[in-house]
XYZ file of N, CA, C and O in Angstrom:
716
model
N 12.455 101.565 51.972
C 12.150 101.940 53.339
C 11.124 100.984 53.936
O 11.159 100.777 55.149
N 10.343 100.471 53.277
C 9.143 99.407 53.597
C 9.584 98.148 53.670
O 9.085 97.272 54.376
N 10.482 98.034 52.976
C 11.108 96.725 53.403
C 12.129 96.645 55.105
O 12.105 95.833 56.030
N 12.946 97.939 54.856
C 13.876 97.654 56.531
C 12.643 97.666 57.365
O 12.588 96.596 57.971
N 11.524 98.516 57.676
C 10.558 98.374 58.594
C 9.782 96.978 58.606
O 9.488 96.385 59.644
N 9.576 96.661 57.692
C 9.312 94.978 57.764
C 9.890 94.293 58.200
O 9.404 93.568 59.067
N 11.496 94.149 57.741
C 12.594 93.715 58.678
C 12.546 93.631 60.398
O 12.757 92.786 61.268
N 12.097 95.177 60.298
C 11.964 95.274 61.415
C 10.962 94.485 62.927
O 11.244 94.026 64.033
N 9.653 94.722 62.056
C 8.797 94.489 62.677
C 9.261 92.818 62.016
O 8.111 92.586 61.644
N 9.917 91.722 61.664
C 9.839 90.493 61.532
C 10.813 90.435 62.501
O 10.364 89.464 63.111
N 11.834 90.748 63.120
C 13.166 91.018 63.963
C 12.141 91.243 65.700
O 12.436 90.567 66.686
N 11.236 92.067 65.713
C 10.064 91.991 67.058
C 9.494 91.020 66.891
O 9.115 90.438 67.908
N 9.144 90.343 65.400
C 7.740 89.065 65.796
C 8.780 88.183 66.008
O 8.333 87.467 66.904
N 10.040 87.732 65.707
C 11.172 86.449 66.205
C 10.617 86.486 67.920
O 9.886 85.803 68.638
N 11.511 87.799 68.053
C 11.646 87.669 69.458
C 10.370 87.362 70.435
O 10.423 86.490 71.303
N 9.319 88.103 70.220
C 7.997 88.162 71.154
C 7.544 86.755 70.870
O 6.975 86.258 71.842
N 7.654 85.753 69.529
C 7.174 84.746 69.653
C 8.076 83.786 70.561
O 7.572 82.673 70.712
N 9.100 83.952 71.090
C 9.818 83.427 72.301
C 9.356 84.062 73.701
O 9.198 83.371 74.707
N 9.211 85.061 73.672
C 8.617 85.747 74.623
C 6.953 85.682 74.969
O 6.371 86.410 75.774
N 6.352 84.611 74.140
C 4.783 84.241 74.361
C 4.982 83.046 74.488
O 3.859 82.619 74.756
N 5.853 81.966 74.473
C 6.269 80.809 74.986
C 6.765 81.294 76.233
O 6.023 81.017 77.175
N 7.820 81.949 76.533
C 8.512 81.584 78.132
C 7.008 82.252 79.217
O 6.742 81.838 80.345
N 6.338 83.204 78.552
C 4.682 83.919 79.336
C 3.467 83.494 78.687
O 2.559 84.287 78.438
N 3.418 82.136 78.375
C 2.246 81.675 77.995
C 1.419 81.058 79.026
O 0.717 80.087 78.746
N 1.454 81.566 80.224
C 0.874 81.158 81.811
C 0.714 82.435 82.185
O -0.307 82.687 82.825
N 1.461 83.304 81.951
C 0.698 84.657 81.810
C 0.169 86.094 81.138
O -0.239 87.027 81.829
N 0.234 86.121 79.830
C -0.237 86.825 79.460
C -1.349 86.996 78.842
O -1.176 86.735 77.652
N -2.491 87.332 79.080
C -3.616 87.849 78.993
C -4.366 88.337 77.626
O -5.533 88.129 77.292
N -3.429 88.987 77.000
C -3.320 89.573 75.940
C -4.132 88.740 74.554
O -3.477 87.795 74.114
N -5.396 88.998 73.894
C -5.910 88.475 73.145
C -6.894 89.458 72.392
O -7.256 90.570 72.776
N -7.262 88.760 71.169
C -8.445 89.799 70.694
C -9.000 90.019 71.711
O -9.158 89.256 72.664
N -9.442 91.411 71.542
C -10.396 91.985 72.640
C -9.742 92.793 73.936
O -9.976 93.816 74.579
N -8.909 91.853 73.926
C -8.061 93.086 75.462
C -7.286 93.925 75.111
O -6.059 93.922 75.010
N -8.293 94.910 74.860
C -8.026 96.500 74.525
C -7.455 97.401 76.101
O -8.026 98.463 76.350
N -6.684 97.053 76.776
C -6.447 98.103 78.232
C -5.416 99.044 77.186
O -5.886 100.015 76.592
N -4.380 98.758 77.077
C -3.622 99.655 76.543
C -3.525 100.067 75.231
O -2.556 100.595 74.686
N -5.042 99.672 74.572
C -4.896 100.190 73.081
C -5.822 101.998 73.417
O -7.049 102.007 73.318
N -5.311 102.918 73.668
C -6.124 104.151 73.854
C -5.483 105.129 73.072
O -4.488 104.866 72.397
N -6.284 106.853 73.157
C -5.964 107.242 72.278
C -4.594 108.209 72.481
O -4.046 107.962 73.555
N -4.092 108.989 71.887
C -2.538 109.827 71.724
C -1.385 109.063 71.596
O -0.229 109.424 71.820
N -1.973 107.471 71.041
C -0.263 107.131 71.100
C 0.143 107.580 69.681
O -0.655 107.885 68.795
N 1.660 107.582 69.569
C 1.717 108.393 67.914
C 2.575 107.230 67.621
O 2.786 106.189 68.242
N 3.113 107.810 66.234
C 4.216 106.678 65.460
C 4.566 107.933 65.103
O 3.964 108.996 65.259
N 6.203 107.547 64.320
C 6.960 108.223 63.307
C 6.244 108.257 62.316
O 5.347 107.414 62.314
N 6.325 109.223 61.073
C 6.069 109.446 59.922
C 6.275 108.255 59.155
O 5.407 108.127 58.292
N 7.300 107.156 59.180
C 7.585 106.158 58.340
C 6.258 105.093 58.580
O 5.600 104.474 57.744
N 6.140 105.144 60.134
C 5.318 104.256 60.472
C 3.693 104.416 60.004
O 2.889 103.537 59.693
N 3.485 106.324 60.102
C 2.288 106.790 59.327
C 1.780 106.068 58.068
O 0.787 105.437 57.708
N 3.011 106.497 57.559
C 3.031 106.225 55.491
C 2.910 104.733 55.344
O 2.449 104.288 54.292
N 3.409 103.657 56.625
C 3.216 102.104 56.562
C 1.657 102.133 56.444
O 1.059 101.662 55.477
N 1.204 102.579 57.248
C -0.312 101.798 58.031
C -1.330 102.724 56.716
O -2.414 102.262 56.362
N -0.737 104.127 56.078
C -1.544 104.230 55.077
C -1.123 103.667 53.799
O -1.773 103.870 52.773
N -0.334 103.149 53.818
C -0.336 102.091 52.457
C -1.129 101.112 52.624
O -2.179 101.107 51.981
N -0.906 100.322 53.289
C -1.955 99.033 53.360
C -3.319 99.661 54.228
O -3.631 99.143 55.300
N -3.788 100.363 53.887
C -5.310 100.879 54.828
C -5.917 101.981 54.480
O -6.543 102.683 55.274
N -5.727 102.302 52.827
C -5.975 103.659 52.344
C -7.664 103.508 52.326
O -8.337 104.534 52.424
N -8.372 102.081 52.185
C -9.696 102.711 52.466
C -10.336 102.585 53.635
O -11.450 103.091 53.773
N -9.751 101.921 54.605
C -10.005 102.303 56.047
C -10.036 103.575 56.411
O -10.944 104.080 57.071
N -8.833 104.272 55.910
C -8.527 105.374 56.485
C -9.574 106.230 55.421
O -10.383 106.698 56.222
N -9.891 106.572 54.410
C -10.874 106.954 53.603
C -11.889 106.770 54.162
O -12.351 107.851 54.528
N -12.545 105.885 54.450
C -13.891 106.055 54.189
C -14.431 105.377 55.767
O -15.577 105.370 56.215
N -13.328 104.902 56.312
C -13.509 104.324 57.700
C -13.932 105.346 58.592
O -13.801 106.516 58.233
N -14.576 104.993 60.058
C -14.949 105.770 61.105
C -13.859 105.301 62.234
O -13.824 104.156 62.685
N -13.038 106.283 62.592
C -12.571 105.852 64.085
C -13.042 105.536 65.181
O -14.111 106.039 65.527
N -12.350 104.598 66.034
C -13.400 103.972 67.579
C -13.508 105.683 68.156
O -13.087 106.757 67.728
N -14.056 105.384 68.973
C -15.081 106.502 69.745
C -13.561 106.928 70.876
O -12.818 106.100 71.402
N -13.470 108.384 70.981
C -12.492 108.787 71.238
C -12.426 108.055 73.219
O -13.260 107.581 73.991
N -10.749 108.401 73.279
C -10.169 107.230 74.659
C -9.928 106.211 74.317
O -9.413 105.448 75.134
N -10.242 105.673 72.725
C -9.737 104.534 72.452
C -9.062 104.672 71.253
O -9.394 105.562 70.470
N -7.932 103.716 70.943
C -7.234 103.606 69.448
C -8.255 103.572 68.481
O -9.255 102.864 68.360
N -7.835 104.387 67.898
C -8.789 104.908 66.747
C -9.420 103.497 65.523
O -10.296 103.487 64.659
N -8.460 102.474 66.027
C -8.465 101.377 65.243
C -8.818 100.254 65.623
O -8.672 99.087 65.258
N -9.407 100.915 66.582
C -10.147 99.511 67.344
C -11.540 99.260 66.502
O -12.265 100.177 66.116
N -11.820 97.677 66.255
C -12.931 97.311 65.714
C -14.648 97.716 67.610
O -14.429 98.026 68.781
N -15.584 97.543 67.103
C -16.490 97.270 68.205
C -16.418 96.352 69.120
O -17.013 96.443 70.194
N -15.331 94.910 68.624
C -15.275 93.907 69.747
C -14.376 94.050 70.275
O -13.969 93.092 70.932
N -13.452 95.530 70.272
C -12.246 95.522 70.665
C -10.664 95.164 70.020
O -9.619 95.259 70.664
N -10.797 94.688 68.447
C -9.994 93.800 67.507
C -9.081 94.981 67.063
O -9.710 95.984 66.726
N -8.161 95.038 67.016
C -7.096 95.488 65.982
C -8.036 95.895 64.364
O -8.818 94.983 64.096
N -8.053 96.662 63.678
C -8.125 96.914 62.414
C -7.045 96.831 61.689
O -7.378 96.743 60.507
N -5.811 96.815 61.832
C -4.578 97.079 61.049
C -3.392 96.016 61.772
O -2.167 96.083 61.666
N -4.335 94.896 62.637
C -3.445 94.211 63.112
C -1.885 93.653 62.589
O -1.020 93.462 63.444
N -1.667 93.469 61.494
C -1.003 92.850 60.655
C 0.425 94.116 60.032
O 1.575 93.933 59.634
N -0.336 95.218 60.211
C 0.459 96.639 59.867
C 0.494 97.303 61.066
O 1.107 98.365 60.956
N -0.085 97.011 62.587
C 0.018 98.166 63.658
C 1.667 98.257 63.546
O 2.405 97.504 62.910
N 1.960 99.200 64.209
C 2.961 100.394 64.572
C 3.911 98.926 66.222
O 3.590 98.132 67.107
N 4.828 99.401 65.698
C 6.087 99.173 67.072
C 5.340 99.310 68.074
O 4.739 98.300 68.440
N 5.182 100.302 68.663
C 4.719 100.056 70.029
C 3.458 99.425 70.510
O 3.333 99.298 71.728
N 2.409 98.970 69.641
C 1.447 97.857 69.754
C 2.410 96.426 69.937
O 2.169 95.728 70.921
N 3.229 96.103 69.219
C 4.125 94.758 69.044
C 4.372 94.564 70.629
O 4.517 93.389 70.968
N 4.427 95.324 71.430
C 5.780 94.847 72.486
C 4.767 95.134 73.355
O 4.949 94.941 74.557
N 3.439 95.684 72.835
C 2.129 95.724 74.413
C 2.481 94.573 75.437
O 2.533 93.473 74.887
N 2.692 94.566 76.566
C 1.978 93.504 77.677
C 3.099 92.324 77.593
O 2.833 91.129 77.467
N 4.205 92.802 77.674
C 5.300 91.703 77.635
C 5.929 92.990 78.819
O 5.792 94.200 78.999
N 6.876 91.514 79.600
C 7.437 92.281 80.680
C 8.645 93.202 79.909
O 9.263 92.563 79.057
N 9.056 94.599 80.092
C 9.410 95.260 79.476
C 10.868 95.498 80.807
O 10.903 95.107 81.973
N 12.097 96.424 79.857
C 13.188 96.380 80.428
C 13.850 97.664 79.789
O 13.692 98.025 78.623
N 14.631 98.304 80.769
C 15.237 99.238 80.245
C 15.836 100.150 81.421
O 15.421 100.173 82.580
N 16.899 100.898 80.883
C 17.425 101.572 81.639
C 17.634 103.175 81.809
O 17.543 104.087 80.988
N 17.914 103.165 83.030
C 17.772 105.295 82.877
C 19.000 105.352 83.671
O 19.417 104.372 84.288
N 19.762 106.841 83.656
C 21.083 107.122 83.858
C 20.553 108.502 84.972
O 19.669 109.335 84.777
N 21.213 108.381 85.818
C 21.359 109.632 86.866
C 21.838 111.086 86.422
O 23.038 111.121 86.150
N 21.097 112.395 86.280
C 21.852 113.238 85.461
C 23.463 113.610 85.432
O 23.963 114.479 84.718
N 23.848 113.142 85.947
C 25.565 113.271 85.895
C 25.588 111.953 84.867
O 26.405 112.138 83.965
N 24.981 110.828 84.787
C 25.361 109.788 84.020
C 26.833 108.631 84.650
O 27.689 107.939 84.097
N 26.436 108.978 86.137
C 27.319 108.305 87.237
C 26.724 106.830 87.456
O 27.283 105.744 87.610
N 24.976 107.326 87.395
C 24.672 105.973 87.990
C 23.184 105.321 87.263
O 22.135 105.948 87.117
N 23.362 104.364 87.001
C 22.433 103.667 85.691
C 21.308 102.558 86.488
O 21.554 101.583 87.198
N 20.369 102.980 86.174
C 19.530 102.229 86.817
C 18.753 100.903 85.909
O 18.186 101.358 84.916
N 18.642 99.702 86.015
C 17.534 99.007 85.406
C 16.565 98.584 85.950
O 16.411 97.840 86.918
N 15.478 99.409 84.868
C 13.542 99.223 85.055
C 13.032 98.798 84.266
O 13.232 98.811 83.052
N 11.947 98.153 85.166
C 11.014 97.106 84.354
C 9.622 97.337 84.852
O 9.134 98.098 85.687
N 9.131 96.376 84.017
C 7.457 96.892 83.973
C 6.334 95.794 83.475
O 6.734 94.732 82.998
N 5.150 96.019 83.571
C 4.345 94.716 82.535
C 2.980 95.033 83.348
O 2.508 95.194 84.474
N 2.608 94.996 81.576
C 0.798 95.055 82.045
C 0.344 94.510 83.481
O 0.637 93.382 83.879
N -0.552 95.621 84.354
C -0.872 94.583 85.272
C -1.928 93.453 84.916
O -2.171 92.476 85.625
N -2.315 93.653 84.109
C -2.864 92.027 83.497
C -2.113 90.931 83.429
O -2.474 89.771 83.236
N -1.027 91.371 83.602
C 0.028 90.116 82.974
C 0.810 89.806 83.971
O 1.655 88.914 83.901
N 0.514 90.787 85.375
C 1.532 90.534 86.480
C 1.432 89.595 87.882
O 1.517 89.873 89.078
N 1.186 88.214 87.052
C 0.828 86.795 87.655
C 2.100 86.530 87.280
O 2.747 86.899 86.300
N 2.442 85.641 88.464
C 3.272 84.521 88.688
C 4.620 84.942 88.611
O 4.662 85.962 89.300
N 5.757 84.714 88.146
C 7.296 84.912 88.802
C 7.131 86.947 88.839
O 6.415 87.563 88.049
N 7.910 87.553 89.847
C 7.806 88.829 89.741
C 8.406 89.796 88.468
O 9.132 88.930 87.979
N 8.523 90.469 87.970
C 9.128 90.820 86.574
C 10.374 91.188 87.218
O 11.276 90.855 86.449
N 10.915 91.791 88.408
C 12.214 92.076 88.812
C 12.856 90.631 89.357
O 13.709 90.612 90.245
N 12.444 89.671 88.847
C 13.077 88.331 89.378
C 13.711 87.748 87.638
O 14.661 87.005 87.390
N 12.638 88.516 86.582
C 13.125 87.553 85.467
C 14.093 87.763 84.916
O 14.562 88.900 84.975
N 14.795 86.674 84.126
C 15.763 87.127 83.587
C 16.183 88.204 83.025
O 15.556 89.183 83.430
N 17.266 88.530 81.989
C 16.961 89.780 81.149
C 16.593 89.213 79.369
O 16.058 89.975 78.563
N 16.961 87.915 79.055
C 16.154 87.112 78.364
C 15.091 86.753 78.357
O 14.686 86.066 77.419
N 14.341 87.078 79.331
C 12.804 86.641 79.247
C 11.720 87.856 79.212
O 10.509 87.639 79.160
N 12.347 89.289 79.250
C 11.856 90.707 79.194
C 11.953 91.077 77.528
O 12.669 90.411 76.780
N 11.184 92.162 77.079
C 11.052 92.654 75.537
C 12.213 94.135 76.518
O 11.775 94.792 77.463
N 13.489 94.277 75.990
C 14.369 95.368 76.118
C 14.206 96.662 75.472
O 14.661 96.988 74.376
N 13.698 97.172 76.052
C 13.640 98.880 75.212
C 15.091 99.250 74.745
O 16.069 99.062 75.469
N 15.150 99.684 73.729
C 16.508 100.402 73.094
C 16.370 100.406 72.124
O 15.832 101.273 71.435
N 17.182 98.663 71.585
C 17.477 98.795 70.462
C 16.680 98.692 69.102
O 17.086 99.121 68.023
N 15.415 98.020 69.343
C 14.448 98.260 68.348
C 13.877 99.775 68.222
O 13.511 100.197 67.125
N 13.812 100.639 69.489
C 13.937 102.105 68.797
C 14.511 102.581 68.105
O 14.103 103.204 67.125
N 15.997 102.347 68.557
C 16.848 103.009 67.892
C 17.142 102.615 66.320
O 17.471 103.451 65.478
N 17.034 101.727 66.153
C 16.824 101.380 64.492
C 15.205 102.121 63.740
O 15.179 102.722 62.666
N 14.141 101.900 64.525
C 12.917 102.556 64.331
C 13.508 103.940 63.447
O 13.490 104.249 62.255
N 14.015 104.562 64.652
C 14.939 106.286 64.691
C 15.717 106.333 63.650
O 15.596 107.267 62.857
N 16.503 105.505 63.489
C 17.513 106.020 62.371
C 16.150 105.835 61.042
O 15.960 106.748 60.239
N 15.414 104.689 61.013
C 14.581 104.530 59.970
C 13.679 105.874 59.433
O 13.277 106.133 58.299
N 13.539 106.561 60.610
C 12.326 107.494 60.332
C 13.171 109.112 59.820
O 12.841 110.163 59.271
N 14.601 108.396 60.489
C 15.543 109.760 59.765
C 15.874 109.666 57.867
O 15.792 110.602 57.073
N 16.182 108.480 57.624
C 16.049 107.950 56.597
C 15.213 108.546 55.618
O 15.546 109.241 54.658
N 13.784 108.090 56.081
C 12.569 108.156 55.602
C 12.406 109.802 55.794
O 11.320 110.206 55.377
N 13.187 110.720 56.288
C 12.728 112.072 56.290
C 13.877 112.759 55.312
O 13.750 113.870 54.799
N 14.621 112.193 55.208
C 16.334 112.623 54.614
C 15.278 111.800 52.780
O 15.796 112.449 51.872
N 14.452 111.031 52.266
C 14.491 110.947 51.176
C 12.878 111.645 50.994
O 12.337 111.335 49.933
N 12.240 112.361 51.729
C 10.959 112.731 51.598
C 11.497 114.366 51.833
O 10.664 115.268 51.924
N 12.767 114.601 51.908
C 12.969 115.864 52.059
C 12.313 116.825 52.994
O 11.909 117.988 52.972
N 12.383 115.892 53.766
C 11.654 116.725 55.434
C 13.242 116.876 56.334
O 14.159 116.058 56.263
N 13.234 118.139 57.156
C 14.220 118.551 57.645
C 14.598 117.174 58.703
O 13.735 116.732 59.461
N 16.219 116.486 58.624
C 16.295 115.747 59.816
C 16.107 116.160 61.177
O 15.461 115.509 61.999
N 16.594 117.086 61.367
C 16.147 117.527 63.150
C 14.982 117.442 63.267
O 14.741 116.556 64.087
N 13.754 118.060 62.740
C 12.664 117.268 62.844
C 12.333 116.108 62.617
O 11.493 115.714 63.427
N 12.567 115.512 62.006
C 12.411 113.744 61.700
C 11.781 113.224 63.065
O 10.560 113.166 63.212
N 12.595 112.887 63.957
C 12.458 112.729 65.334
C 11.571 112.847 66.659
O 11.182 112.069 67.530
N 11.432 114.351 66.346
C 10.552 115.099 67.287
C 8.858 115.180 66.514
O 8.009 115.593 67.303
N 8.493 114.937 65.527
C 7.556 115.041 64.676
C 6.892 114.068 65.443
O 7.734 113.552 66.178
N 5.589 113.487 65.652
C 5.023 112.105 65.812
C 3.479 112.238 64.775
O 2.847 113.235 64.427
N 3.354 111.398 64.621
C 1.807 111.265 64.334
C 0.682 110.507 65.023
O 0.583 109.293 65.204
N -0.238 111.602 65.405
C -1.305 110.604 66.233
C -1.952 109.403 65.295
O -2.134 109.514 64.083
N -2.209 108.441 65.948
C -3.163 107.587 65.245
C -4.264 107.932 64.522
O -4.413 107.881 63.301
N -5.111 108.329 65.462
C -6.241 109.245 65.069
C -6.566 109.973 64.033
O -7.602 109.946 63.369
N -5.087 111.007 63.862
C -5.241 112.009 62.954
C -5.133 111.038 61.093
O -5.365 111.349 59.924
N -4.735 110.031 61.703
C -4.416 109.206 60.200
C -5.720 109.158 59.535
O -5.599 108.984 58.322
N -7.042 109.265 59.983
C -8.002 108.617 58.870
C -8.527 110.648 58.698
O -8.216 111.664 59.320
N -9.521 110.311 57.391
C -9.643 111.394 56.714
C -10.816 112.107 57.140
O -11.021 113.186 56.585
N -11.735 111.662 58.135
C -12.907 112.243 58.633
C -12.871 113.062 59.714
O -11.974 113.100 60.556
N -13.947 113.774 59.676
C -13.386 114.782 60.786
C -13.490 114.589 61.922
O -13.190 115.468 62.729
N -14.078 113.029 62.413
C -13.864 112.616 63.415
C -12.246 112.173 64.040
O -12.066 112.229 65.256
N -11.446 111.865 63.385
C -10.782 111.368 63.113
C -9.029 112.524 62.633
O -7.906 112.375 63.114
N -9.417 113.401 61.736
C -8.386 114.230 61.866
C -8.260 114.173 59.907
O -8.966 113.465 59.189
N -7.136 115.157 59.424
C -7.133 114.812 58.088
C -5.361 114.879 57.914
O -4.407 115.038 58.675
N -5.529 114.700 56.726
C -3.578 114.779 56.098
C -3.208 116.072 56.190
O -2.068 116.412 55.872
């Protein structure tokens, strides 16, 4: 299971490292620019069990950033688990793409988006659809992964899905939340 999620997350670093070449005039994004690292974002359970494998004494004996912020933020603002964060850190602050369907499913809309830090120079509804990070299909592999990962941990699949885990709750202090 640690390996397809690696897969995974090497399948996001291909792409975004094309996607920090075609927006290397605008994106902003560096140690320290914490805007969208705050707190309640969750991961799947697979993604949980990632970030506590490689971070069991962070999460032990570590203190979380001061709440409103990712729990994993260093004091200068740095990633702690940079190297292991979760999917939806990967695709922060890249012009983003995706689509929503009209409730009859008659009429399909495509939306886009991007840090306003990052929203210098060509408009994001002008760029290609090659030059946007596409919401879908890296979820949807995420999804089947975390069904996977619940189908061999013997956790009910219908929950699999709907389950999330806060960041926060990952480290063991009571600032922080416990297992």
């Amino acid at each position: 299971m640690i390996r397809s999620l690696e897969q995974l997350y090497a399948l996001v670093a291909r792409v975004t490292r094309r996607l920090d070449q075609v927006h290397a005039g605008r994106l902003q994004c560096r140690r320290g620019c914490s805007d969208c690292c705050v707190d309640g974002l969750t991961v799947f359970q697979v993604e949980a069990d990632y970030i506590r494998r490689h971070h069991s004494a962070l999460l032990e004996g570590g203190v979380p950033a001061p709440a409103g912020r990712c729990a994993f933020l260093d004091d200068e603002g740095g990633c702690r688990i940079y190297e292991h964060r979760p999917y939806v850190c990967r695709t922060q602050g890249y012009p983003l793409r995706w689509t929503e369907e009209s409730n009859s499913g008659e009429e399909v809309w495509e939306m886009r988006d991007i840090c306003p830090l990052n929203d210098q120079g060509t408009p994001v509804v002008d760029l290609g659809a090659e030059d946007c990070w596409s919401l879908g299909p890296a979820e949807a592999r995420l999804r089947r992964l975390q069904i996977e990962h619940a189908r061999r941990s013997g956790s009910p699949e219908d929950d699999a899905v709907s389950e999330r885990v806060a960041l926060r709750a990952l480290f063991r202090t009571s600032e922080g939340g416990s297992r």
